Structures are given as structure tokens and as C-alpha cells.
Coordinates of C-alpha atoms in Angstrom, one line a residue:
M1 CA -30.3 111.7 -51.5
R2 CA -33.4 111.8 -53.7
S3 CA -36.6 110.0 -52.9
F4 CA -39.0 108.0 -55.1
R5 CA -42.4 109.5 -56.1
T6 CA -45.4 107.5 -57.1
S7 CA -48.1 107.8 -59.7
L8 CA -51.9 107.2 -59.4
S9 CA -54.5 106.6 -56.8
V10 CA -58.0 105.4 -57.3
A11 CA -61.6 105.9 -56.0
A12 CA -63.0 103.8 -53.2
V13 CA -65.6 101.2 -54.3
A14 CA -66.1 97.9 -52.4
L15 CA -65.5 94.6 -54.2
A16 CA -66.8 91.2 -53.0
I17 CA -66.7 87.9 -54.9
S18 CA -67.6 84.7 -53.0
L19 CA -66.0 81.4 -54.0
A20 CA -67.4 77.9 -53.3
G21 CA -65.3 74.8 -53.6
C22 CA -66.2 71.2 -54.2
S23 CA -64.5 67.9 -55.1
T24 CA -65.6 65.6 -57.9
A25 CA -64.5 62.1 -58.8
A26 CA -64.7 60.4 -62.2
T27 CA -64.8 56.6 -62.4
S28 CA -64.9 54.8 -65.7
S29 CA -64.7 51.3 -67.0
T30 CA -62.1 50.2 -69.5
S31 CA -62.6 47.7 -72.3
T32 CA -62.0 44.9 -69.8
G33 CA -64.5 46.3 -67.3
T34 CA -61.9 47.4 -64.7
T35 CA -62.2 50.8 -63.2
G36 CA -59.9 53.7 -62.3
T37 CA -60.6 56.8 -60.3
S38 CA -59.2 60.4 -60.5
T39 CA -60.2 63.2 -58.2
S40 CA -59.9 67.0 -58.8
T41 CA -60.9 70.0 -56.7
T42 CA -63.0 72.6 -58.4
Q43 CA -63.9 76.1 -57.4
Q44 CA -66.2 78.4 -59.2
A45 CA -67.0 82.1 -58.6
V46 CA -70.5 83.5 -58.8
T47 CA -72.5 80.3 -57.9
A48 CA -72.5 78.6 -54.6
G49 CA -73.1 75.1 -55.8
T50 CA -70.8 72.3 -57.0
I51 CA -69.9 71.5 -60.6
E52 CA -72.3 68.7 -60.7
E53 CA -75.1 71.0 -59.5
D54 CA -74.2 73.9 -61.8
T55 CA -73.5 71.9 -65.0
H56 CA -74.7 68.8 -66.8
Y57 CA -71.6 66.9 -65.6
D58 CA -72.2 63.8 -63.5
S59 CA -69.3 61.6 -62.5
D60 CA -71.7 58.6 -62.5
D61 CA -72.0 59.0 -66.3
L62 CA -68.3 57.9 -66.5
T63 CA -69.1 54.5 -65.1
W64 CA -70.7 51.8 -67.2
D65 CA -70.9 48.0 -67.7
A66 CA -68.5 47.0 -70.4
A67 CA -70.8 44.1 -71.3
T68 CA -73.4 46.7 -72.5
E69 CA -71.1 48.3 -75.1
V70 CA -72.1 48.3 -78.7
A71 CA -69.0 47.9 -80.8
I72 CA -68.8 49.7 -84.2
S73 CA -65.9 49.0 -86.6
L74 CA -65.3 51.8 -89.0
S75 CA -63.9 51.4 -92.5
D76 CA -64.4 53.1 -95.8
G77 CA -67.4 51.5 -97.5
G78 CA -67.5 48.7 -94.9
S79 CA -68.4 50.0 -91.4
K80 CA -70.3 47.5 -89.4
V81 CA -71.8 46.9 -85.9
T82 CA -70.1 43.8 -84.4
S83 CA -72.4 43.6 -81.3
S84 CA -75.6 41.7 -81.2
S85 CA -77.4 44.7 -79.6
S86 CA -77.3 47.3 -82.4
T87 CA -80.8 48.7 -82.7
G88 CA -79.5 52.2 -82.0
V89 CA -77.1 52.2 -84.9
A90 CA -77.6 52.7 -88.6
V91 CA -74.9 52.6 -91.2
D92 CA -75.5 54.3 -94.6
G93 CA -72.4 54.3 -96.7
N94 CA -69.8 56.2 -94.7
T95 CA -72.3 57.8 -92.3
V96 CA -72.9 56.1 -89.0
T97 CA -75.9 57.4 -87.1
I98 CA -76.5 56.6 -83.4
S99 CA -80.1 57.2 -82.4
A100 CA -80.5 55.8 -78.9
A101 CA -79.0 56.1 -75.4
G102 CA -76.2 53.7 -74.6
T103 CA -72.5 53.1 -74.8
Y104 CA -70.8 52.8 -78.2
R105 CA -67.2 51.8 -78.8
L106 CA -65.8 53.0 -82.1
S107 CA -62.6 51.8 -83.7
G108 CA -61.1 52.1 -87.2
S109 CA -61.2 54.9 -89.7
L110 CA -63.3 56.8 -92.2
S111 CA -61.4 59.0 -94.6
D112 CA -64.5 60.8 -95.8
G113 CA -67.4 60.0 -93.4
Q114 CA -69.3 61.1 -90.5
I115 CA -70.5 60.0 -87.0
V116 CA -73.9 61.5 -86.2
V117 CA -75.7 61.4 -82.9
A118 CA -79.4 61.9 -83.3
A119 CA -80.8 60.6 -80.0
G120 CA -83.8 61.6 -77.9
E121 CA -83.8 64.8 -75.8
E122 CA -83.5 62.8 -72.6
D123 CA -80.8 60.3 -73.8
T124 CA -77.3 60.1 -72.6
V125 CA -75.0 58.8 -75.4
R126 CA -71.5 57.6 -74.5
I127 CA -69.1 57.2 -77.3
I128 CA -65.8 55.5 -76.6
L129 CA -63.1 56.4 -79.1
D130 CA -60.7 53.5 -79.3
G131 CA -58.2 54.3 -82.1
V132 CA -60.4 56.3 -84.4
E133 CA -59.5 58.4 -87.4
L134 CA -62.3 60.5 -89.0
G135 CA -62.1 62.8 -91.9
N136 CA -64.8 64.6 -94.0
S137 CA -64.4 66.4 -97.3
T138 CA -67.7 68.5 -97.1
G139 CA -68.3 69.2 -93.4
S140 CA -67.8 68.0 -89.9
P141 CA -66.8 64.3 -89.2
F142 CA -68.5 64.2 -85.8
V143 CA -71.8 65.9 -85.2
V144 CA -74.2 65.6 -82.2
Q145 CA -77.5 66.7 -83.5
S146 CA -79.6 65.8 -80.5
A147 CA -79.3 64.2 -77.1
D148 CA -79.5 65.2 -73.5
E149 CA -75.8 64.7 -73.1
A150 CA -73.0 63.3 -75.3
I151 CA -69.9 61.9 -73.7
V152 CA -66.8 61.4 -75.8
Y153 CA -64.6 59.0 -73.9
L154 CA -61.0 58.6 -75.0
D155 CA -60.0 55.0 -74.2
E156 CA -56.8 54.4 -72.3
G157 CA -53.8 54.2 -74.6
S158 CA -55.8 55.2 -77.7
T159 CA -54.9 57.8 -80.2
N160 CA -57.8 59.5 -82.1
T161 CA -58.0 62.1 -84.8
L162 CA -60.8 64.3 -86.2
M163 CA -60.3 66.4 -89.3
D164 CA -63.0 68.4 -91.1
A165 CA -63.3 70.0 -94.5
T166 CA -61.7 73.3 -95.5
T167 CA -65.1 74.4 -96.8
Y168 CA -68.5 73.2 -95.6
A169 CA -71.2 72.4 -98.1
D170 CA -73.9 73.3 -95.5
Q171 CA -73.5 77.0 -94.5
G172 CA -76.9 77.3 -92.7
E173 CA -77.2 79.3 -89.4
D174 CA -77.5 76.3 -87.2
S175 CA -75.3 74.0 -89.3
P176 CA -72.1 72.5 -87.8
N177 CA -68.9 74.6 -88.0
A178 CA -66.4 72.5 -86.1
A179 CA -64.6 69.2 -86.4
L180 CA -66.3 68.1 -83.2
Y181 CA -69.7 69.8 -83.0
S182 CA -72.5 69.3 -80.5
M183 CA -75.9 70.8 -80.2
A184 CA -76.2 69.1 -76.8
D185 CA -74.2 69.2 -73.5
L186 CA -70.8 67.7 -74.2
T187 CA -68.3 66.0 -71.9
I188 CA -64.9 64.9 -73.0
A189 CA -63.2 62.4 -70.6
G190 CA -60.9 59.4 -70.5
T191 CA -57.1 59.1 -70.5
G192 CA -56.5 58.6 -74.2
A193 CA -55.4 61.2 -76.8
L194 CA -57.5 63.2 -79.2
T195 CA -56.2 65.5 -82.0
V196 CA -58.7 67.8 -83.6
N197 CA -58.0 69.7 -86.8
G198 CA -60.5 72.5 -87.5
K199 CA -59.5 73.3 -91.0
S200 CA -62.6 75.4 -91.8
N201 CA -63.6 77.2 -88.6
D202 CA -63.5 76.0 -85.0
G203 CA -62.1 72.9 -83.4
I204 CA -64.4 71.7 -80.6
V205 CA -67.8 73.4 -80.1
S206 CA -70.7 72.8 -77.8
K207 CA -73.8 74.9 -78.4
D208 CA -74.8 74.1 -74.8
G209 CA -72.4 73.3 -71.9
L210 CA -68.9 71.8 -72.3
V211 CA -67.0 70.0 -69.6
M212 CA -63.4 68.7 -70.3
A213 CA -63.0 66.2 -67.5
A214 CA -59.8 64.5 -68.7
G215 CA -57.8 63.4 -71.7
K216 CA -54.9 64.6 -73.8
V217 CA -56.4 66.9 -76.3
T218 CA -54.6 68.8 -79.1
V219 CA -56.6 71.3 -81.1
D220 CA -55.5 73.2 -84.2
A221 CA -58.2 75.5 -85.6
V222 CA -58.5 78.2 -88.2
D223 CA -60.8 80.2 -85.8
D224 CA -61.7 79.3 -82.2
G225 CA -60.1 76.3 -80.6
I226 CA -62.4 75.1 -77.9
R227 CA -65.8 76.8 -77.4
G228 CA -68.7 76.1 -75.1
K229 CA -71.8 78.3 -75.0
D230 CA -73.4 78.2 -71.6
Y231 CA -70.1 77.3 -69.9
T232 CA -66.7 75.7 -70.5
V233 CA -65.1 73.8 -67.7
L234 CA -61.6 72.2 -67.5
L235 CA -61.5 69.7 -64.6
D236 CA -58.4 67.8 -65.5
G237 CA -56.4 66.6 -68.5
A238 CA -53.8 68.2 -70.8
Y239 CA -54.9 70.6 -73.5
Q240 CA -52.8 72.2 -76.3
V241 CA -54.7 74.7 -78.4
T242 CA -53.5 76.6 -81.4
A243 CA -56.2 78.9 -82.8
G244 CA -56.4 81.7 -85.4
G245 CA -59.2 83.2 -83.3
D246 CA -59.8 82.7 -79.6
G247 CA -58.2 79.8 -77.8
V248 CA -60.7 78.6 -75.2
K249 CA -64.0 80.4 -74.5
A250 CA -67.6 80.5 -73.2
D251 CA -69.7 82.9 -75.2
N252 CA -73.4 82.9 -74.2
D253 CA -74.1 86.6 -74.1
T254 CA -77.9 86.4 -73.8
D255 CA -78.8 84.1 -70.9
E256 CA -78.3 85.5 -67.4
G257 CA -75.7 83.6 -65.4
R258 CA -74.3 81.8 -68.5
G259 CA -71.2 82.3 -70.5
W260 CA -68.8 81.4 -67.7
L261 CA -65.5 79.5 -67.8
L262 CA -63.7 77.6 -65.1
V263 CA -60.2 76.0 -65.0
S264 CA -59.8 73.9 -61.8
G265 CA -57.1 71.4 -62.8
G266 CA -55.0 69.9 -65.5
S267 CA -52.9 71.9 -67.9
L268 CA -53.9 74.3 -70.7
T269 CA -51.5 75.8 -73.2
V270 CA -52.9 78.3 -75.8
N271 CA -51.4 80.0 -78.8
A272 CA -54.1 82.3 -80.1
G273 CA -54.5 84.8 -82.9
D274 CA -57.0 86.7 -80.8
D275 CA -57.9 86.2 -77.1
G276 CA -56.3 83.3 -75.2
V277 CA -58.9 82.4 -72.6
K278 CA -62.2 84.2 -72.7
A279 CA -65.7 84.3 -71.1
F280 CA -68.6 86.6 -71.6
N281 CA -69.5 86.5 -67.9
T282 CA -67.0 85.1 -65.3
L283 CA -63.6 83.5 -66.0
T284 CA -62.2 81.6 -63.0
V285 CA -58.9 79.8 -62.5
S286 CA -58.8 77.9 -59.2
G287 CA -56.2 75.2 -60.0
G288 CA -54.1 73.6 -62.7
T289 CA -51.7 75.3 -65.0
V290 CA -52.8 77.9 -67.7
T291 CA -50.2 79.1 -70.2
V292 CA -51.2 81.6 -72.8
A293 CA -48.1 81.6 -74.9
E294 CA -49.4 83.9 -77.6
S295 CA -52.5 86.2 -77.8
E296 CA -53.8 89.6 -78.4
E297 CA -55.4 89.7 -75.0
G298 CA -54.5 86.9 -72.6
L299 CA -57.5 86.5 -70.2
E300 CA -60.7 88.4 -70.9
A301 CA -64.1 88.4 -69.2
Q302 CA -66.5 90.7 -67.4
H303 CA -65.2 89.2 -64.1
I304 CA -61.9 87.5 -63.8
V305 CA -61.1 85.4 -60.7
V306 CA -57.7 83.7 -59.9
S307 CA -57.9 81.8 -56.6
G308 CA -55.3 79.1 -57.3
G309 CA -53.2 77.4 -59.9
D310 CA -50.4 78.8 -62.1
V311 CA -51.3 81.3 -64.8
T312 CA -48.8 82.7 -67.3
V313 CA -49.9 85.1 -69.9
T314 CA -48.2 86.6 -72.9
A315 CA -50.2 89.2 -74.8
N316 CA -49.7 91.7 -77.7
D317 CA -52.3 93.9 -76.0
D318 CA -53.7 93.6 -72.5
G319 CA -52.6 90.6 -70.4
V320 CA -55.6 90.3 -68.1
N321 CA -58.6 92.4 -69.2
A322 CA -61.9 92.7 -67.3
S323 CA -64.1 94.3 -69.9
G324 CA -67.0 93.5 -72.2
G325 CA -70.3 92.0 -71.0
S326 CA -72.9 94.4 -69.6
S327 CA -71.7 97.6 -67.9
T328 CA -73.4 99.6 -65.1
S329 CA -71.3 102.7 -65.5
T330 CA -70.7 105.4 -63.0
D331 CA -68.5 108.4 -63.1
A332 CA -65.4 107.8 -61.0
G333 CA -63.8 111.1 -61.7
T334 CA -63.1 112.2 -58.2
A335 CA -60.1 114.4 -58.0
G336 CA -56.9 112.7 -57.3
G337 CA -54.8 113.4 -54.3
G338 CA -51.6 112.2 -52.7
G339 CA -51.2 110.8 -49.2
P340 CA -50.9 107.2 -47.9
M341 CA -52.3 104.5 -50.1
G342 CA -53.4 106.8 -52.9
G343 CA -56.6 108.7 -53.6
G344 CA -59.2 109.0 -56.2
M345 CA -58.6 108.6 -59.9
G346 CA -58.8 111.7 -62.1
G347 CA -59.7 112.1 -65.7
G348 CA -63.4 111.1 -65.6
E349 CA -62.7 107.4 -66.1
T350 CA -65.8 105.2 -66.1
V351 CA -66.2 102.4 -63.6
G352 CA -68.3 99.6 -65.0
D353 CA -69.5 96.3 -63.6
Y354 CA -66.1 94.6 -64.2
T355 CA -63.8 93.0 -61.6
V356 CA -60.4 91.3 -61.3
D357 CA -60.0 89.3 -58.1
V358 CA -56.8 87.5 -57.2
S359 CA -56.9 85.6 -53.9
G360 CA -54.4 82.8 -54.5
G361 CA -52.2 81.0 -57.0
N362 CA -49.5 82.6 -59.3
L363 CA -50.3 85.0 -62.0
T364 CA -47.5 86.1 -64.3
I365 CA -48.2 88.6 -67.1
N366 CA -46.1 89.8 -70.0
S367 CA -48.0 92.3 -72.1
E368 CA -47.4 95.0 -74.6
G369 CA -50.6 96.8 -73.6
D370 CA -51.9 97.1 -70.1
G371 CA -50.8 94.3 -67.8
L372 CA -53.7 93.8 -65.3
D373 CA -56.6 95.9 -66.6
S374 CA -60.0 96.3 -65.1
N375 CA -62.7 98.6 -66.4
G376 CA -64.2 98.5 -63.0
N377 CA -62.4 97.5 -59.7
A378 CA -59.6 95.0 -58.9
S379 CA -58.8 93.2 -55.7
I380 CA -55.6 91.3 -54.6
S381 CA -55.8 89.4 -51.3
G382 CA -53.5 86.5 -51.8
G383 CA -51.2 84.7 -54.3
T384 CA -48.5 86.3 -56.3
V385 CA -49.0 88.7 -59.2
V386 CA -46.0 89.6 -61.4
V387 CA -46.5 92.0 -64.3
N388 CA -43.9 92.6 -67.0
G389 CA -45.9 95.4 -68.5
P390 CA -45.7 97.8 -71.4
T391 CA -42.7 99.9 -72.4
N392 CA -44.8 102.7 -73.8
D393 CA -46.3 105.4 -71.6
G394 CA -49.8 105.0 -73.2
N395 CA -50.4 101.8 -71.2
G396 CA -49.6 100.7 -67.7
A397 CA -48.6 97.5 -65.9
L398 CA -51.7 98.1 -63.7
D399 CA -54.8 99.9 -65.1
V400 CA -57.9 100.1 -62.9
N401 CA -60.7 102.5 -63.6
G402 CA -62.1 102.0 -60.1
E403 CA -60.1 101.0 -57.1
L404 CA -57.2 98.6 -56.8
T405 CA -57.6 97.1 -53.3
V406 CA -54.6 95.2 -52.0
T407 CA -55.1 93.3 -48.7
G408 CA -52.6 90.5 -49.1
G409 CA -50.4 88.5 -51.5
T410 CA -47.4 89.8 -53.4
V411 CA -47.6 92.2 -56.2
A412 CA -44.8 93.3 -58.5
A413 CA -45.9 95.3 -61.5
A414 CA -43.2 96.7 -63.7
G415 CA -43.4 98.8 -66.9
S416 CA -43.6 102.3 -68.2
A417 CA -44.1 105.2 -65.8
G418 CA -46.7 107.3 -67.6
M419 CA -49.8 105.3 -66.6
A420 CA -48.7 103.6 -63.4
V421 CA -51.4 102.6 -60.9
T422 CA -50.9 102.0 -57.2
P423 CA -53.0 100.5 -54.4
G424 CA -56.1 102.5 -53.4
T425 CA -57.4 103.9 -50.2
S426 CA -59.2 100.7 -49.1
S427 CA -55.9 98.7 -49.2
T428 CA -54.7 97.4 -45.9
Q429 CA -51.3 96.1 -47.2
S430 CA -48.7 98.8 -48.0
G431 CA -46.3 99.0 -50.8
V432 CA -43.9 101.2 -52.7
Q433 CA -43.7 102.6 -56.2
L434 CA -40.4 103.3 -57.8
T435 CA -40.0 105.7 -60.7
F436 CA -36.5 105.6 -62.2
D437 CA -34.7 108.6 -63.8
S438 CA -33.3 106.3 -66.4
S439 CA -34.6 103.0 -67.7
V440 CA -33.6 99.8 -66.0
S441 CA -32.5 97.2 -68.6
S442 CA -34.2 93.8 -68.7
G443 CA -32.5 91.2 -66.6
T444 CA -31.2 93.8 -64.1
P445 CA -32.0 92.9 -60.4
V446 CA -33.9 95.6 -58.4
H447 CA -33.5 95.3 -54.7
I448 CA -35.6 96.9 -52.0
V449 CA -33.6 97.1 -48.7
D450 CA -34.9 98.0 -45.3
A451 CA -33.3 100.2 -42.6
T452 CA -31.3 97.3 -41.2
G453 CA -29.6 96.6 -44.6
A454 CA -31.6 93.4 -45.2
V455 CA -32.9 92.8 -48.7
V456 CA -36.7 92.6 -48.4
V457 CA -37.2 91.5 -52.0
T458 CA -35.3 91.3 -55.3
F459 CA -37.2 91.7 -58.5
V460 CA -35.9 90.9 -62.0
T461 CA -37.8 92.2 -65.0
T462 CA -37.9 90.6 -68.4
K463 CA -38.2 94.0 -70.1
T464 CA -36.7 97.5 -69.8
I465 CA -38.7 99.3 -67.2
A466 CA -39.2 102.9 -65.9
S467 CA -41.5 102.0 -62.9
L468 CA -42.1 99.3 -60.4
V469 CA -45.0 98.9 -58.0
F470 CA -44.3 96.4 -55.2
S471 CA -46.6 95.3 -52.3
S472 CA -46.3 92.5 -49.9
A473 CA -46.7 91.7 -46.2
A474 CA -42.9 92.3 -45.9
I475 CA -43.4 96.1 -46.5
T476 CA -44.2 98.2 -43.5
D477 CA -46.4 101.2 -44.1
G478 CA -44.5 104.5 -43.5
A479 CA -41.0 102.8 -43.4
T480 CA -38.2 104.1 -45.6
Y481 CA -36.6 101.7 -48.0
T482 CA -33.4 102.1 -50.1
V483 CA -33.4 100.9 -53.6
Y484 CA -30.5 99.3 -55.5
T485 CA -30.0 98.1 -59.1
G486 CA -27.5 95.5 -60.2
G487 CA -25.8 93.0 -57.9
S488 CA -27.2 89.5 -58.2
A489 CA -30.4 87.6 -58.1
D490 CA -31.2 83.9 -57.4
T491 CA -33.5 83.5 -60.4
E492 CA -33.5 85.0 -63.9
A493 CA -36.9 86.7 -63.6
G494 CA -39.7 87.6 -61.2
V495 CA -39.9 88.0 -57.4
T496 CA -36.9 86.4 -55.8
T497 CA -34.0 86.9 -53.4
G498 CA -30.6 88.4 -54.1
S499 CA -27.6 90.3 -53.0
I500 CA -26.6 94.0 -53.3
D501 CA -22.9 93.2 -53.5
G502 CA -21.7 95.3 -56.5
A503 CA -25.1 97.0 -56.8
E504 CA -25.7 100.7 -57.3
E505 CA -27.8 102.7 -54.8
Q506 CA -30.6 104.6 -56.5
G507 CA -32.5 106.4 -53.8
T508 CA -35.1 105.9 -51.1
A509 CA -38.9 105.3 -51.1
T510 CA -41.4 105.6 -48.3
A511 CA -44.0 102.8 -48.2
G512 CA -47.6 103.9 -48.7
Q513 CA -46.8 107.4 -50.1
Y514 CA -48.3 107.4 -53.6
T515 CA -49.0 110.3 -56.0
Q516 CA -51.2 110.4 -59.0
A517 CA -50.4 109.7 -62.7
Q518 CA -51.5 112.4 -65.2
G519 CA -51.4 110.2 -68.3
P520 CA -48.6 109.7 -70.7
G521 CA -45.6 111.8 -69.7
G522 CA -47.2 112.9 -66.5
G523 CA -47.3 111.8 -62.9
G524 CA -45.0 112.2 -59.9
G525 CA -41.5 113.4 -60.1
R526 CA -38.4 111.3 -60.7
W527 CA -35.0 111.3 -58.9

């Protein structure tokens, strides 16, 4: 009987990313003055503080006295302030300008108008959208020029729409370029609905920090969908983003510690022409559901952290890609060698200041390029990682320039065999790599069976594969496993359970014995 061989081992470099968790609550008054409370748990890599300490967000800002609201009724050529206290509002034709701190309730529509916030640098301006339709034929319909913070609150049960021009009259460097555009910190909250049509460029933009605390928000943009500069945070809510460029991003590439993105709750679905979810610095998913249904690269940042939640990525290129940002490069070209848990990576690859860290949650990747790709190191200590990787030998289901350290969780990475990566020498959890003589068709169950005849795991790929790397606590280092294909599985895809009744025995594999890939067409032997 022939035995499996493995391909690739990697150099030893330590990886440590600390996480700090906190809970935040948002309380807000409705039009009748009653209150409702929602609580979400947030977790952010890199900093040790809470969201309210690390951002402009303050849950107290979502509580107000309904009696203090300034009501503004919008209509073409007839917008008016219906409250007695209106010194902070000016109406000039179809332009409504808010110039003072306070709470403003907007209703009605402007087919070709604009809401402008031009308040003081220490002012918090709260705008309640209560059934608003805004359009503009020459630019953006909603612009925050100045304030300390602008809060767009979507009133319960309301449906609101923003649509900008296809071409902006003002093309200056600092001029608006999105249907909802803010030069100040921006918070979006409330339980209502908001549809944003970015017909010229972006959908929602904050040139400072952006916190999406709640709401049902749909964005369709020619370029980027949702973009914060210093940071972008999704605490709760439901977000549907269709973008010709990047889906959701944080892009401050000049200020140290900025340009980070956090998803801690809610649901986000992205169809992007470029990257799905992107940060210049650190991208963290600690909760909620993230679905990148279409993208060139699914998740991209210098540091990518998945500590919770459910993440599903479909990408034409790399699924999860730790790259970009600033790189402190070192030559990791130590000679490769076989032996338990792999060795160093050959070929003179460069190890930069890039990391992927998975400690919890579920991460499922379907990629045409590399599946989980780090230009530095990668660590898996918990959660479940499933990669349905490339079918061409120029890419791999796992691609790590430094070391892939596996100390826990479940990893199933399937794809081509030419660039397959296995756990590195610092890994404390064993695994097996299977390299098939002939391709295994999509939908075919692959069973790993221990010496007692028990099925340890069944994996069903969504693509035709030539290689499978599997690691979990159920694998015993040094033990010999028999591999079968066919039979039955209890689910249509992914890591599951199944039966080898009617399956075909393929060979054996010894846990922890990995060999090195040599690039396309190279690597360890086959059956």
C-alpha cells in the first residue's frame, strides 16, 4: 500500500497578537420619547481599550430628550422648520444647513437638494432620518462639512434614501465624493432602513472615524461602498454592499495606529469589484456574520484577526491576504527539510510584518488564487478554517511566507498540490497532508480513518482537488491514518461526518510527516 507525502514546511518565527474585549450598549429615544436598548460585544486587536475609548463612539450620544428635537420638513421649494427652536437651521432654496449642536428630525423629500452640517468643531449633531428621500443632480445630497461628531439616526420603521449625481460639479481635492459624506467622525445608528446610491463614486464616506452601530443599510456604489479613514467599525445592524471598487474599508495609510477595521456583530454582505473587506492596518472579525460573495481579494490588511463570528469569502484571487501596509522584511530562505511538523521554507521568500491570526469563529474561503495567504506569518489556535482553494499549481490553499503555526482549532485546506503549505515547526497540533495521484472531483467525500476503523473526519470539497491539509485535535501525531474517497457525507460541503460504506481506499498517511513543496509541479511524491 502506498503512503501519502506532504509538501512544504516553513521557518520558525513567533507570532503574538493580543485581543481585548468589551461590551457596549446603545440607548436611544424614539419620536415618543420611549427608549430601547441593544447590547453587542466588541473585540479589537492591537489596542487594549474599549471601543468607546479607542473611537469617537459614545453610547450616551444615542440617548436624547425627544422634547428638544428640531423638526425639519423637506419639500422641493418649500422646506421648513416646524419647531419653535430653530436658530441652528437655515433654509436656502433646496439647501438646508444645520450650524449648531442639537437633535434634528428630518422628514419628507428633496429631489434636487442638499443637507449640509456646518457646525462647530466641538459640536455633536444628531440627525434623525424619519422617512427621507434626498437626491442631488450636481453633487452629494448629504454633506457634513464640520462638527465634532455627526450621528445619523435611522428612526424605527422608517425607510430613507440618498442618491447623488452621476457627475459632481465640484471636483476639488477635499470636495465631497459620496452620497453620504462626512469630514467629521460619523456614527450611523437606529433600527430603520437606509438605501444609499453612490452613482458617481463612493456610497458612505467618513474622512475621520466611522462607526456603524445599527440599522439596515443598503449601499450600491460605482467605486467603494463604505469607507472610513481612521477606522471603520461595525457593531451591529445589517449591511448589504454592492461596489465597483472595494466593499468596506479603512484606508488611513499615514497616521500610526490608524486605518483599522473591526466587525464585532451584525451581518455584512459584500459584492465587490475589487477587495471585499479591507484595512490598511488591522482587520478584525470578532463576531457577527461576514459574507464576501464576490471580490478580487476577500479580506485584505497588513494584519488579519478572526477571533469569532462566521466569515465566508469568495474571491477571484486571494481569499484572505495579509499584505500591503509597511513591511519589515527579512530573508526567510532557510533550507527546507522534512521531518515532523515541517521545516523551513526554501526559495528565498521574504517575511514581512504581516500576520493572519485565527483564534475562534468559522472562516470559509473559496478562492481562485491563494486561499489563506500571509506575506509574513500565520497562526491558527482555535475556530474552524475551511479553504476551497485554487485548482492551478501556481497558487496554494495555504500560502505563508514565514511560519504557519497551528496550536488548536480545525483546519481543512484543499486545492492544487504544487504550492501546498503545511503546519510549521512551532505547531503543537498535528495534522496530515494528502496528495492524490488523480484529482478528486467536487462533491466527493474524503474520509480520514484511524487504526480502529473509526472515521475521524469527513471533508467534502466544493472544487476538484489534488491536495488536502487537515489538522485538528482529533489527529494524533505519529499515528497512521487510512484515507478513502466516496461513500457518503452528512453535509454537502466542508468538515463533517460520514460513512465509508461503498468508498474506495486510497492509501495511508502518517500524521506530522510533512515534506517541502518545490513550486508548481514539484513537492513530495504521490501514490
